Amino acid sequence: MRIRPNAYTVIGKPQLTENPIVLEVAKKLNATPAQVLVAWGVYRGYSVIPKSVKQDRIISNFKQVELSKEDYEKISSLGHNNYTRFNIPFTYKPKWDVNIFDEPIEKQAAFRASSKIQ
């Protein structure tokens, strides 16, 4: 059995849509920063569920953008040594005994999620 991670409201806080690297990739791809962040989640193999109540953003979120490996790595670099994760199920009460993000606190989990689709 495989668990596929979902990315819900992937824009993040502080607003990643205003990050210079995200803006650079968006400009290069003629896309919105939100589209780039959705594409980043899809590149990682996540089921991405962007949230919006504005019709124009909902429509925009459905327009697929494809990232190159280079662009994916640029955006991924934003979190290297500088990230905050608020959703680690291993820390829930009751605890979910699964390592989803490979954070140090999750290393003790009995199960490991995979983002690879087979």
PDB file of N, CA and C in Angstrom, residues 62-118:
ATOM      1  N   PHE A  62      -5.913  25.936 -12.550  1.00  0.00           N
ATOM      2  CA  PHE A  62      -6.085  24.751 -13.384  1.00  0.00           C
ATOM      3  C   PHE A  62      -5.185  24.762 -14.627  1.00  0.00           C
ATOM      4  N   LYS A  63      -4.561  25.888 -14.908  1.00  0.00           N
ATOM      5  CA  LYS A  63      -3.668  25.976 -16.066  1.00  0.00           C
ATOM      6  C   LYS A  63      -2.320  25.393 -15.674  1.00  0.00           C
ATOM      7  N   GLN A  64      -1.996  24.273 -16.279  1.00  0.00           N
ATOM      8  CA  GLN A  64      -0.794  23.531 -15.906  1.00  0.00           C
ATOM      9  C   GLN A  64       0.468  24.177 -16.465  1.00  0.00           C
ATOM     10  N   VAL A  65       1.479  24.220 -15.623  1.00  0.00           N
ATOM     11  CA  VAL A  65       2.808  24.703 -16.002  1.00  0.00           C
ATOM     12  C   VAL A  65       3.774  23.558 -15.748  1.00  0.00           C
ATOM     13  N   GLU A  66       4.716  23.360 -16.636  1.00  0.00           N
ATOM     14  CA  GLU A  66       5.688  22.282 -16.446  1.00  0.00           C
ATOM     15  C   GLU A  66       7.047  22.880 -16.119  1.00  0.00           C
ATOM     16  N   LEU A  67       7.607  22.443 -15.006  1.00  0.00           N
ATOM     17  CA  LEU A  67       8.915  22.933 -14.583  1.00  0.00           C
ATOM     18  C   LEU A  67      10.024  22.064 -15.144  1.00  0.00           C
ATOM     19  N   SER A  68      11.124  22.697 -15.500  1.00  0.00           N
ATOM     20  CA  SER A  68      12.332  21.939 -15.833  1.00  0.00           C
ATOM     21  C   SER A  68      12.959  21.482 -14.518  1.00  0.00           C
ATOM     22  N   LYS A  69      13.882  20.554 -14.603  1.00  0.00           N
ATOM     23  CA  LYS A  69      14.586  20.105 -13.400  1.00  0.00           C
ATOM     24  C   LYS A  69      15.311  21.280 -12.749  1.00  0.00           C
ATOM     25  N   GLU A  70      15.894  22.132 -13.562  1.00  0.00           N
ATOM     26  CA  GLU A  70      16.621  23.305 -13.047  1.00  0.00           C
ATOM     27  C   GLU A  70      15.690  24.235 -12.273  1.00  0.00           C
ATOM     28  N   ASP A  71      14.503  24.516 -12.829  1.00  0.00           N
ATOM     29  CA  ASP A  71      13.552  25.392 -12.144  1.00  0.00           C
ATOM     30  C   ASP A  71      13.026  24.744 -10.866  1.00  0.00           C
ATOM     31  N   TYR A  72      12.760  23.438 -10.931  1.00  0.00           N
ATOM     32  CA  TYR A  72      12.323  22.715  -9.735  1.00  0.00           C
ATOM     33  C   TYR A  72      13.374  22.840  -8.622  1.00  0.00           C
ATOM     34  N   GLU A  73      14.621  22.643  -8.965  1.00  0.00           N
ATOM     35  CA  GLU A  73      15.692  22.713  -7.967  1.00  0.00           C
ATOM     36  C   GLU A  73      15.859  24.129  -7.418  1.00  0.00           C
ATOM     37  N   LYS A  74      15.666  25.140  -8.263  1.00  0.00           N
ATOM     38  CA  LYS A  74      15.727  26.529  -7.781  1.00  0.00           C
ATOM     39  C   LYS A  74      14.669  26.764  -6.709  1.00  0.00           C
ATOM     40  N   ILE A  75      13.458  26.330  -6.999  1.00  0.00           N
ATOM     41  CA  ILE A  75      12.369  26.545  -6.043  1.00  0.00           C
ATOM     42  C   ILE A  75      12.578  25.691  -4.796  1.00  0.00           C
ATOM     43  N   SER A  76      13.045  24.472  -4.972  1.00  0.00           N
ATOM     44  CA  SER A  76      13.316  23.611  -3.817  1.00  0.00           C
ATOM     45  C   SER A  76      14.374  24.206  -2.906  1.00  0.00           C
ATOM     46  N   SER A  77      15.292  24.964  -3.476  1.00  0.00           N
ATOM     47  CA  SER A  77      16.369  25.550  -2.672  1.00  0.00           C
ATOM     48  C   SER A  77      15.839  26.548  -1.643  1.00  0.00           C
ATOM     49  N   LEU A  78      14.621  27.044  -1.844  1.00  0.00           N
ATOM     50  CA  LEU A  78      14.049  27.999  -0.894  1.00  0.00           C
ATOM     51  C   LEU A  78      13.923  27.407   0.500  1.00  0.00           C
ATOM     52  N   GLY A  79      13.707  26.120   0.579  1.00  0.00           N
ATOM     53  CA  GLY A  79      13.504  25.486   1.869  1.00  0.00           C
ATOM     54  C   GLY A  79      14.756  24.919   2.499  1.00  0.00           C
ATOM     55  N   HIS A  80      15.854  24.905   1.780  1.00  0.00           N
ATOM     56  CA  HIS A  80      17.079  24.329   2.324  1.00  0.00           C
ATOM     57  C   HIS A  80      17.602  25.197   3.461  1.00  0.00           C
ATOM     58  N   ASN A  81      17.701  24.602   4.618  1.00  0.00           N
ATOM     59  CA  ASN A  81      18.208  25.266   5.824  1.00  0.00           C
ATOM     60  C   ASN A  81      17.388  26.491   6.227  1.00  0.00           C
ATOM     61  N   ASN A  82      16.195  26.610   5.700  1.00  0.00           N
ATOM     62  CA  ASN A  82      15.369  27.771   6.028  1.00  0.00           C
ATOM     63  C   ASN A  82      13.902  27.435   5.781  1.00  0.00           C
ATOM     64  N   TYR A  83      13.345  26.571   6.608  1.00  0.00           N
ATOM     65  CA  TYR A  83      11.955  26.195   6.381  1.00  0.00           C
ATOM     66  C   TYR A  83      11.233  26.024   7.707  1.00  0.00           C
ATOM     67  N   THR A  84       9.943  26.064   7.613  1.00  0.00           N
ATOM     68  CA  THR A  84       9.084  25.794   8.753  1.00  0.00           C
ATOM     69  C   THR A  84       7.978  24.877   8.269  1.00  0.00           C
ATOM     70  N   ARG A  85       7.829  23.758   8.910  1.00  0.00           N
ATOM     71  CA  ARG A  85       6.761  22.834   8.556  1.00  0.00           C
ATOM     72  C   ARG A  85       5.768  22.805   9.712  1.00  0.00           C
ATOM     73  N   PHE A  86       4.522  23.033   9.391  1.00  0.00           N
ATOM     74  CA  PHE A  86       3.493  23.080  10.413  1.00  0.00           C
ATOM     75  C   PHE A  86       2.688  21.794  10.503  1.00  0.00           C
ATOM     76  N   ASN A  87       2.813  20.941   9.522  1.00  0.00           N
ATOM     77  CA  ASN A  87       1.961  19.767   9.429  1.00  0.00           C
ATOM     78  C   ASN A  87       2.807  18.497   9.388  1.00  0.00           C
ATOM     79  N   ILE A  88       3.125  17.966  10.549  1.00  0.00           N
ATOM     80  CA  ILE A  88       3.876  16.712  10.641  1.00  0.00           C
ATOM     81  C   ILE A  88       3.005  15.719  11.401  1.00  0.00           C
ATOM     82  N   PRO A  89       2.297  14.834  10.688  1.00  0.00           N
ATOM     83  CA  PRO A  89       1.377  13.914  11.350  1.00  0.00           C
ATOM     84  C   PRO A  89       2.009  13.066  12.457  1.00  0.00           C
ATOM     85  N   PHE A  90       3.292  12.807  12.375  1.00  0.00           N
ATOM     86  CA  PHE A  90       3.960  12.024  13.414  1.00  0.00           C
ATOM     87  C   PHE A  90       3.866  12.715  14.777  1.00  0.00           C
ATOM     88  N   THR A  91       3.690  14.040  14.779  1.00  0.00           N
ATOM     89  CA  THR A  91       3.607  14.786  16.041  1.00  0.00           C
ATOM     90  C   THR A  91       2.174  14.970  16.524  1.00  0.00           C
ATOM     91  N   TYR A  92       1.198  14.486  15.767  1.00  0.00           N
ATOM     92  CA  TYR A  92      -0.203  14.628  16.168  1.00  0.00           C
ATOM     93  C   TYR A  92      -0.498  13.809  17.422  1.00  0.00           C
ATOM     94  N   LYS A  93      -1.584  14.163  18.070  1.00  0.00           N
ATOM     95  CA  LYS A  93      -2.121  13.354  19.163  1.00  0.00           C
ATOM     96  C   LYS A  93      -3.534  12.989  18.766  1.00  0.00           C
ATOM     97  N   PRO A  94      -3.863  11.732  18.514  1.00  0.00           N
ATOM     98  CA  PRO A  94      -2.955  10.591  18.561  1.00  0.00           C
ATOM     99  C   PRO A  94      -1.955  10.626  17.405  1.00  0.00           C
ATOM    100  N   LYS A  95      -0.786  10.093  17.662  1.00  0.00           N
ATOM    101  CA  LYS A  95       0.322  10.117  16.710  1.00  0.00           C
ATOM    102  C   LYS A  95       0.034   9.218  15.500  1.00  0.00           C
ATOM    103  N   TRP A  96       0.340   9.712  14.308  1.00  0.00           N
ATOM    104  CA  TRP A  96       0.307   8.905  13.095  1.00  0.00           C
ATOM    105  C   TRP A  96       1.704   8.340  12.934  1.00  0.00           C
ATOM    106  N   ASP A  97       1.847   7.048  12.896  1.00  0.00           N
ATOM    107  CA  ASP A  97       3.159   6.410  12.887  1.00  0.00           C
ATOM    108  C   ASP A  97       3.709   6.295  11.462  1.00  0.00           C
ATOM    109  N   VAL A  98       3.816   7.455  10.780  1.00  0.00           N
ATOM    110  CA  VAL A  98       4.285   7.470   9.392  1.00  0.00           C
ATOM    111  C   VAL A  98       5.251   8.632   9.174  1.00  0.00           C
ATOM    112  N   ASN A  99       6.326   8.346   8.451  1.00  0.00           N
ATOM    113  CA  ASN A  99       7.321   9.345   8.057  1.00  0.00           C
ATOM    114  C   ASN A  99       6.917   9.844   6.672  1.00  0.00           C
ATOM    115  N   ILE A 100       6.426  11.068   6.613  1.00  0.00           N
ATOM    116  CA  ILE A 100       5.974  11.620   5.330  1.00  0.00           C
ATOM    117  C   ILE A 100       7.026  12.535   4.716  1.00  0.00           C
ATOM    118  N   PHE A 101       7.639  13.392   5.526  1.00  0.00           N
ATOM    119  CA  PHE A 101       8.529  14.430   5.012  1.00  0.00           C
ATOM    120  C   PHE A 101      10.005  14.154   5.259  1.00  0.00           C
ATOM    121  N   ASP A 102      10.301  13.064   5.954  1.00  0.00           N
ATOM    122  CA  ASP A 102      11.667  12.694   6.290  1.00  0.00           C
ATOM    123  C   ASP A 102      12.346  13.732   7.188  1.00  0.00           C
ATOM    124  N   GLU A 103      11.542  14.355   8.034  1.00  0.00           N
ATOM    125  CA  GLU A 103      12.074  15.281   9.029  1.00  0.00           C
ATOM    126  C   GLU A 103      12.763  14.478  10.125  1.00  0.00           C
ATOM    127  N   PRO A 104      13.737  15.063  10.813  1.00  0.00           N
ATOM    128  CA  PRO A 104      14.419  14.328  11.884  1.00  0.00           C
ATOM    129  C   PRO A 104      13.456  13.741  12.919  1.00  0.00           C
ATOM    130  N   ILE A 105      12.407  14.475  13.259  1.00  0.00           N
ATOM    131  CA  ILE A 105      11.467  13.990  14.265  1.00  0.00           C
ATOM    132  C   ILE A 105      10.691  12.755  13.794  1.00  0.00           C
ATOM    133  N   GLU A 106      10.611  12.536  12.479  1.00  0.00           N
ATOM    134  CA  GLU A 106       9.847  11.414  11.925  1.00  0.00           C
ATOM    135  C   GLU A 106      10.668  10.141  11.771  1.00  0.00           C
ATOM    136  N   LYS A 107      11.959  10.186  11.982  1.00  0.00           N
ATOM    137  CA  LYS A 107      12.836   9.035  11.725  1.00  0.00           C
ATOM    138  C   LYS A 107      12.415   7.785  12.488  1.00  0.00           C
ATOM    139  N   GLN A 108      11.752   7.949  13.633  1.00  0.00           N
ATOM    140  CA  GLN A 108      11.346   6.806  14.454  1.00  0.00           C
ATOM    141  C   GLN A 108      10.076   6.126  13.955  1.00  0.00           C
ATOM    142  N   ALA A 109       9.410   6.695  12.966  1.00  0.00           N
ATOM    143  CA  ALA A 109       8.129   6.159  12.498  1.00  0.00           C
ATOM    144  C   ALA A 109       8.286   4.758  11.922  1.00  0.00           C
ATOM    145  N   ALA A 110       7.266   3.930  12.132  1.00  0.00           N
ATOM    146  CA  ALA A 110       7.288   2.552  11.642  1.00  0.00           C
ATOM    147  C   ALA A 110       7.047   2.478  10.133  1.00  0.00           C
ATOM    148  N   PHE A 111       6.369   3.493   9.561  1.00  0.00           N
ATOM    149  CA  PHE A 111       6.037   3.466   8.140  1.00  0.00           C
ATOM    150  C   PHE A 111       6.585   4.713   7.458  1.00  0.00           C
ATOM    151  N   ARG A 112       6.846   4.591   6.150  1.00  0.00           N
ATOM    152  CA  ARG A 112       7.384   5.691   5.370  1.00  0.00           C
ATOM    153  C   ARG A 112       6.532   5.893   4.132  1.00  0.00           C
ATOM    154  N   ALA A 113       6.110   7.141   3.894  1.00  0.00           N
ATOM    155  CA  ALA A 113       5.312   7.458   2.693  1.00  0.00           C
ATOM    156  C   ALA A 113       6.244   7.577   1.494  1.00  0.00           C
ATOM    157  N   SER A 114       5.727   7.285   0.323  1.00  0.00           N
ATOM    158  CA  SER A 114       6.495   7.410  -0.917  1.00  0.00           C
ATOM    159  C   SER A 114       5.735   8.326  -1.855  1.00  0.00           C
ATOM    160  N   SER A 115       6.457   9.223  -2.534  1.00  0.00           N
ATOM    161  CA  SER A 115       5.797  10.103  -3.499  1.00  0.00           C
ATOM    162  C   SER A 115       5.953   9.595  -4.919  1.00  0.00           C
ATOM    163  N   LYS A 116       6.523   8.407  -5.083  1.00  0.00           N
ATOM    164  CA  LYS A 116       6.689   7.847  -6.419  1.00  0.00           C
ATOM    165  C   LYS A 116       5.420   7.113  -6.834  1.00  0.00           C
ATOM    166  N   ILE A 117       4.959   7.425  -8.023  1.00  0.00           N
ATOM    167  CA  ILE A 117       3.737   6.789  -8.545  1.00  0.00           C
ATOM    168  C   ILE A 117       4.137   5.550  -9.321  1.00  0.00           C
ATOM    169  N   GLN A 118       3.429   4.472  -9.055  1.00  0.00           N
ATOM    170  CA  GLN A 118       3.719   3.241  -9.800  1.00  0.00           C
ATOM    171  C   GLN A 118       2.505   2.768 -10.540  1.00  0.00           C
TER     172      GLN A 118
END
